[in-house]
Coordinates of C-alpha atoms in Angstrom, one line a residue:
Q16 CA 118.0 118.7 108.1
V17 CA 117.0 115.4 106.6
S18 CA 115.0 115.6 103.4
T19 CA 112.9 112.9 101.8
L20 CA 113.9 112.4 98.2
C21 CA 112.0 110.4 95.6
Q22 CA 113.7 109.7 92.3
H23 CA 111.9 109.9 88.9
S24 CA 113.7 108.5 85.9
A25 CA 114.1 110.8 82.9
A26 CA 114.8 107.8 80.6
G27 CA 113.3 108.4 77.3
L28 CA 113.6 112.2 77.6
P29 CA 115.2 113.8 74.5
P30 CA 118.7 115.0 74.9
S31 CA 118.9 118.4 76.5
P32 CA 120.5 121.3 74.5
G33 CA 123.4 123.5 75.5
M34 CA 126.9 123.0 76.9
G35 CA 126.9 119.2 76.3
R36 CA 124.8 118.5 79.4
K37 CA 122.3 115.7 79.6
L38 CA 119.4 115.4 81.9
K39 CA 119.4 111.9 83.5
R40 CA 116.5 112.1 86.0
F41 CA 114.4 114.4 88.2
L42 CA 114.6 114.3 92.0
L43 CA 111.6 115.4 94.0
Q44 CA 112.3 116.8 97.4
Y45 CA 109.2 116.9 99.6
D46 CA 110.4 118.7 102.7
P47 CA 111.1 121.5 102.0
P48 CA 109.6 121.4 98.5
G49 CA 112.1 121.3 95.7
I50 CA 113.1 119.6 92.5
G51 CA 116.5 118.4 91.5
L52 CA 117.9 117.9 88.0
E53 CA 120.5 115.1 87.9
V54 CA 122.8 116.2 85.1
A55 CA 125.6 114.4 83.3
E56 CA 128.3 116.6 81.9
G57 CA 131.2 114.6 80.5
D58 CA 132.2 112.1 83.2
E59 CA 130.8 114.2 86.0
V60 CA 127.2 113.8 87.4
K61 CA 125.8 116.5 89.6
V62 CA 122.4 117.7 90.9
V63 CA 121.1 121.1 90.1
H64 CA 118.5 122.0 92.8
K65 CA 115.5 124.3 92.3
D66 CA 113.6 125.6 95.3
L67 CA 109.8 125.5 95.2
P68 CA 107.2 127.4 97.2
P69 CA 105.5 125.7 100.3
A70 CA 102.2 123.9 99.7
S71 CA 100.3 126.8 101.3
Q72 CA 101.2 129.0 98.3
I73 CA 100.2 126.6 95.6
R74 CA 96.5 126.7 95.4
S75 CA 95.7 125.7 91.8
T76 CA 97.0 124.1 88.6
E77 CA 97.7 127.6 87.3
D78 CA 100.2 128.1 90.2
I79 CA 101.9 124.8 89.1
L80 CA 102.1 126.0 85.5
T81 CA 103.7 129.3 86.7
E82 CA 106.3 127.4 88.7
V83 CA 107.1 125.1 85.8
D84 CA 107.6 128.0 83.4
R85 CA 109.8 129.8 85.9
I86 CA 112.1 126.8 86.3
I87 CA 112.4 126.2 82.6
E88 CA 113.2 129.9 82.0
E89 CA 116.0 129.8 84.6
D90 CA 117.9 126.9 83.0
D91 CA 118.9 126.8 79.4
M92 CA 119.1 123.0 79.5
L93 CA 115.3 122.8 79.8
T94 CA 112.8 123.6 77.1
K95 CA 109.0 123.8 77.1
K96 CA 108.7 121.5 74.1
R97 CA 110.8 118.7 75.7
H98 CA 110.3 119.0 79.4
K99 CA 107.2 121.0 80.4
P100 CA 104.7 118.1 80.3
A101 CA 107.0 115.9 82.5
M102 CA 107.5 118.7 85.0
I103 CA 103.8 119.4 85.3
V104 CA 103.2 115.8 86.3
L105 CA 106.0 115.8 88.9
L106 CA 104.9 119.1 90.5
G107 CA 101.3 117.9 90.5
R108 CA 102.4 114.8 92.4
L109 CA 104.5 117.0 94.8
Y110 CA 101.5 119.3 95.6
Q111 CA 98.9 116.5 95.3
M112 CA 96.9 118.0 92.5
D113 CA 95.3 116.3 89.5
V114 CA 97.2 117.7 86.6
D115 CA 96.8 114.8 84.1
T116 CA 94.5 116.8 81.8
I117 CA 96.7 119.9 81.5
A118 CA 99.8 117.7 81.1
N119 CA 98.2 115.7 78.3
N120 CA 97.0 118.9 76.7
Q121 CA 100.6 120.2 76.8
T122 CA 101.8 117.0 75.3
D123 CA 99.3 117.1 72.5
D124 CA 100.0 120.7 71.7
E125 CA 103.8 120.2 71.6
A126 CA 103.5 116.9 69.6
A127 CA 101.3 118.8 67.0
N128 CA 103.9 121.5 66.7
S129 CA 106.9 119.2 66.5
P130 CA 107.6 117.2 63.4
K131 CA 109.0 114.4 65.5
G132 CA 106.4 114.6 68.3
G133 CA 109.3 115.0 70.7
A134 CA 107.4 116.1 73.9
A135 CA 108.1 113.8 76.9
V136 CA 106.0 112.9 79.9
A137 CA 107.4 111.5 83.1
D138 CA 106.4 108.0 84.1
S139 CA 103.4 108.5 86.5
S140 CA 102.8 104.8 87.3
P141 CA 102.8 103.8 91.0
A142 CA 105.8 101.5 90.4
S143 CA 107.9 104.4 89.3
L144 CA 107.3 106.3 92.6
L145 CA 108.2 103.5 95.0
Q146 CA 111.8 104.4 95.5
E147 CA 114.0 103.5 98.4
G148 CA 113.8 106.1 101.2
C149 CA 110.2 107.1 100.6
T150 CA 107.6 106.9 103.4
V151 CA 104.9 104.3 102.6
C152 CA 101.7 102.9 104.1
L153 CA 100.9 99.2 104.0
T154 CA 97.4 98.0 103.0
G155 CA 95.5 94.9 102.1
L156 CA 97.8 92.5 103.9
Q157 CA 96.5 89.1 105.0
A158 CA 97.4 87.3 108.2
P159 CA 99.9 87.1 109.8
L160 CA 100.9 90.5 108.3
A161 CA 97.4 92.0 108.6
V162 CA 98.5 93.7 111.9
H163 CA 100.6 96.1 109.8
N164 CA 97.7 97.4 107.6
G165 CA 97.5 101.1 107.8
E166 CA 101.0 101.4 109.5
L167 CA 103.8 103.6 108.2
G168 CA 107.4 102.8 107.4
V169 CA 110.4 103.7 105.2
L170 CA 111.0 101.7 102.0
T171 CA 114.5 100.2 102.4
K172 CA 114.4 97.8 99.4
S173 CA 112.3 98.2 96.3
R174 CA 112.0 95.8 93.3
P175 CA 108.6 96.9 91.8
E176 CA 109.3 94.9 88.6
K177 CA 109.1 91.7 90.8
G178 CA 106.6 93.1 93.3
K179 CA 109.0 92.7 96.2
F180 CA 109.5 95.3 98.9
E181 CA 111.1 95.6 102.3
V182 CA 109.8 98.3 104.8
Q183 CA 111.4 99.5 108.0
M184 CA 108.3 100.1 110.2
N185 CA 108.1 103.3 112.2
G186 CA 107.2 101.2 115.3
G187 CA 110.3 99.0 114.8
G188 CA 111.0 95.8 112.8
E189 CA 111.2 95.1 109.1
V190 CA 108.4 93.7 107.0
K191 CA 108.8 92.0 103.6
V192 CA 105.9 92.6 101.3
K193 CA 105.1 90.8 98.1
G194 CA 102.7 92.7 95.8
I195 CA 102.8 96.3 94.7
E196 CA 99.1 96.7 95.7
H197 CA 100.1 96.4 99.3
V198 CA 102.5 99.4 99.3
V199 CA 101.2 103.0 99.0
L200 CA 103.3 106.2 98.8
C201 CA 102.4 108.7 101.5
A202 CA 101.9 112.4 100.6
P203 CA 104.3 115.0 102.0
K204 CA 103.6 115.8 105.6
Q205 CA 102.9 119.5 104.9
M206 CA 100.0 118.6 102.6
P207 CA 96.7 119.2 104.4
L208 CA 93.7 116.8 104.3
A209 CA 91.0 118.2 102.1
V210 CA 88.0 117.1 100.1
G211 CA 89.1 114.9 97.2
V212 CA 92.5 113.7 98.6
G213 CA 93.3 110.0 99.0
V214 CA 93.7 108.5 102.4
V215 CA 94.2 105.2 104.2
I216 CA 92.4 104.4 107.5
R217 CA 94.7 103.4 110.3
G218 CA 95.0 102.9 114.1
L219 CA 91.5 101.8 114.8
R220 CA 91.3 99.6 117.9
N221 CA 87.7 98.6 117.9
H222 CA 87.4 97.9 114.2
T223 CA 90.8 96.7 113.1
E224 CA 89.4 95.2 109.9
L225 CA 89.1 98.7 108.6
N226 CA 92.8 99.5 109.0
G227 CA 94.4 99.8 105.7
C228 CA 91.2 100.7 103.9
L229 CA 91.8 103.1 101.0
G230 CA 89.3 105.9 100.4
R231 CA 88.8 109.5 99.4
V232 CA 87.8 112.4 101.6
V233 CA 84.3 113.6 100.6
E234 CA 83.6 116.0 103.5
C235 CA 85.5 117.8 106.3
H236 CA 84.1 118.6 109.7
E237 CA 86.6 121.1 111.0
E238 CA 84.8 121.8 114.3
T239 CA 85.1 118.1 115.3
H240 CA 88.4 117.3 113.4
R241 CA 86.6 114.5 111.6
F242 CA 86.4 113.6 108.0
E243 CA 83.9 111.6 105.9
V244 CA 85.7 109.1 103.8
R245 CA 84.3 107.0 101.0
A246 CA 86.0 103.6 100.6
T247 CA 87.2 103.1 97.0
E248 CA 86.4 99.4 97.0
S249 CA 83.1 99.1 98.7
G250 CA 81.7 102.7 98.4
Q251 CA 80.9 102.7 102.1
L252 CA 81.1 106.0 103.9
F253 CA 82.9 106.4 107.2
R254 CA 83.4 109.3 109.6
V255 CA 86.9 109.1 110.9
K256 CA 89.1 111.2 113.3
Q257 CA 92.0 113.0 111.7
E258 CA 94.6 111.0 113.6
N259 CA 93.2 107.8 112.1
L260 CA 93.9 108.9 108.5
V261 CA 97.1 108.8 106.4
H262 CA 97.2 111.2 103.4
I263 CA 98.5 109.3 100.4
D264 CA 99.6 110.0 96.9
H265 CA 96.5 110.1 94.7
T266 CA 98.3 108.0 92.1
F267 CA 97.8 104.9 94.3
L268 CA 94.0 105.2 94.6
P269 CA 92.1 102.6 92.5
P270 CA 89.0 103.8 90.6
A271 CA 86.1 104.5 93.0
A272 CA 83.3 102.0 93.2
P273 CA 80.1 103.2 91.6
K274 CA 77.8 104.4 94.3
A275 CA 74.8 102.4 92.9
S276 CA 76.6 99.1 92.8
A277 CA 78.1 99.6 96.3
A278 CA 74.7 100.4 97.7
S279 CA 73.2 97.4 96.0
A280 CA 75.8 95.1 97.4
M281 CA 75.3 96.3 101.0
G282 CA 71.6 97.1 100.7
A283 CA 72.5 100.8 101.2
S284 CA 75.3 103.3 101.6
T285 CA 77.0 102.9 104.9
H286 CA 78.1 105.7 107.2
G287 CA 80.5 105.5 110.1
S288 CA 80.9 106.7 113.6
A289 CA 83.6 109.0 115.0
D290 CA 86.0 106.1 115.4
G291 CA 85.4 104.8 111.9
S292 CA 83.0 102.0 112.7
P293 CA 80.0 101.6 110.3
D294 CA 76.9 102.3 112.3
R295 CA 74.2 103.9 110.2
Q296 CA 72.5 103.7 106.8
G297 CA 70.8 106.5 105.1
E298 CA 67.2 106.8 106.2
D299 CA 65.8 106.5 102.7
D300 CA 67.8 103.3 102.1
L301 CA 66.4 101.3 104.9
F302 CA 64.6 98.1 103.9
E303 CA 60.8 97.9 104.2
V304 CA 58.8 95.8 106.6
G305 CA 58.4 92.3 105.1
A306 CA 61.8 92.3 103.3
K307 CA 63.9 89.2 103.4
V308 CA 67.4 89.8 104.6
E309 CA 70.6 87.8 105.4
L310 CA 72.6 88.4 108.5
Q311 CA 76.3 89.3 108.1
G312 CA 79.3 90.8 109.9
L313 CA 78.2 89.7 113.5
K314 CA 81.2 89.4 115.8
T315 CA 79.6 88.4 119.2
A316 CA 76.9 86.2 117.6
M317 CA 78.8 84.8 114.6
A318 CA 76.7 81.6 114.5
Y319 CA 73.9 83.8 113.0
N320 CA 75.9 85.0 110.1
G321 CA 74.4 83.7 106.8
Q322 CA 71.0 83.0 108.3
Q323 CA 68.0 84.6 106.7
A324 CA 65.2 86.6 108.4
E325 CA 62.2 88.8 107.8
V326 CA 62.0 92.4 108.7
L327 CA 59.2 93.0 111.2
S328 CA 59.8 96.7 112.0
V329 CA 62.2 99.5 111.3
D330 CA 63.7 102.0 113.8
R331 CA 64.7 104.8 111.5
A332 CA 66.1 107.0 114.2
R333 CA 68.6 104.3 115.3
S334 CA 69.0 102.5 112.0
R335 CA 68.0 99.2 113.4
Y336 CA 65.6 96.4 112.5
E337 CA 63.4 94.1 114.4
I338 CA 63.7 90.7 112.5
K339 CA 62.2 87.3 112.7
L340 CA 64.6 84.4 112.2
T341 CA 63.6 81.0 110.6
D342 CA 63.4 79.4 114.1
G343 CA 60.7 82.0 115.0
S344 CA 62.8 84.0 117.4
V345 CA 62.7 87.8 117.1
K346 CA 65.9 89.9 117.3
T347 CA 67.0 93.5 117.0
I348 CA 69.9 94.1 114.7
R349 CA 71.9 97.0 113.3
S350 CA 71.3 98.0 109.7
E351 CA 74.9 97.3 108.6
N352 CA 74.6 93.7 109.7
V353 CA 72.0 92.7 107.2
K354 CA 71.9 92.6 103.4
L355 CA 68.8 92.4 101.2
V356 CA 67.7 89.0 99.8
S357 CA 64.3 90.0 98.4
K358 CA 62.1 93.0 98.7
A359 CA 59.0 93.2 100.8
N360 CA 55.8 91.4 99.9
K361 CA 53.3 94.3 99.6
S362 CA 50.5 92.2 101.1
P363 CA 49.8 93.7 104.6
R364 CA 48.3 90.4 105.7
G365 CA 51.6 88.6 105.5
V366 CA 53.3 91.4 107.6
H367 CA 50.6 91.4 110.3
R368 CA 50.7 87.6 110.6
A369 CA 54.5 87.7 111.0
R370 CA 54.1 90.3 113.8
K371 CA 51.5 88.2 115.6
E372 CA 53.6 84.9 115.4
G373 CA 56.8 86.6 116.5
G374 CA 55.2 88.8 119.2
T375 CA 55.8 86.4 122.1
K376 CA 59.5 86.4 121.6
A377 CA 60.0 90.1 121.0
A378 CA 62.0 90.4 124.2
D379 CA 64.8 88.2 122.8
R380 CA 68.2 89.7 123.2
G381 CA 69.3 92.0 120.4
M382 CA 72.5 91.4 118.3

C-alpha cells in the first residue's frame, strides 16, 4: 500500500532526552493516519512509526490532546514540555481541526513553567507543508496556465523559498508554477466535507472562471449532495456539487473577506446555482427602482459591460431587473450582472417618467 507522507522539520526543537537519541523531524502519514519520528542515534537514522486512529474517531480537539498525550507517554524520547505543542499542531493539520488556540496555550503554560521557555512549536506556515510527494491543487493561475486552476497533481519539485514548484498533474503532463500562492495542499482523502472546512472549486464547464476559487463551506445540503461555499476573496456565496469541490488544508485559506465590504463591492451577497454559477442575490439586497447601475460580467453581450443604466423595475422572484440604458433601450438583466453606482432618487415623478419614456422598447431582448 502506498502512503502519502509529508515531512515537517523539527529544526529548533530542543534535544530529546534519553539514550543519546535526537529527534530530527516529524513525518505525517495521511493514509492510513500515523506519525513518524525521524530519530538520529549515533550515525544511524531511523523512523519510529506511531499509528493514529481514523478520522471518524477524532471528533474534537480533546480527542487530539488525548492522542498526543498517549504518544508522548509511549516514548521516553518525548516530553510534554518540549514536544506537546508541536504535536498538537501536526495532529490538528492531519485531522483538519483548528488547534492553534490550544497549542498556543500549551506553549504559554510550558514557557511560564520553564526557566528557559523551552517549549517548541512546529512550523505551521504553508511553505513548510509543501513537500515533494504531497497532493496539491492549483489556483489563481493566469493564461495560458489558467486551464489548470482547480486541478490536482503531485508535487515533484518544491523550492518554497524561491516560490518555484513542479507538479505532475493527475490528468497527465507536468506544470511549472512560480508563486507559492498558486499551490494549495489537499486534505487527506478520508477527511469529509463539513461546515467550516476549506475548499477549492474545480471542474466547472459552464463557468470556468470560478475554477480554482478558494472558499469555506458554510452549509451542507446532504439530500442534494451540494454545499454552499463562501469565496474567501469576494465573499460571494455559491452552491456547488460535491464532485466540484476539493477539500484543502485550512492553513492555505486566506482571511475571509468581510461580508459587508463584499456585499458593497457587488451590490449584494451573491448566491450560486447547483453547478456553481452565481445566479441570485438575496431578496433584501436588490436595488430599488430608480437606482443607477453599471453593467458587468456579460459574456454574450460584452459590448454593454461598463455602460450605465437606470433600474425601471425589479423581479424579486427571479432576481432580475428591467433597466433603461443611456440610448433609451430597455433590457432585462440578471442581478449579478450589475453593480450599484448611486442609490435611487426617492422622487416618484422621475421613476414614472423613466417608465413612460422606456415603455415603447420594453420588448427589447434581455441580456
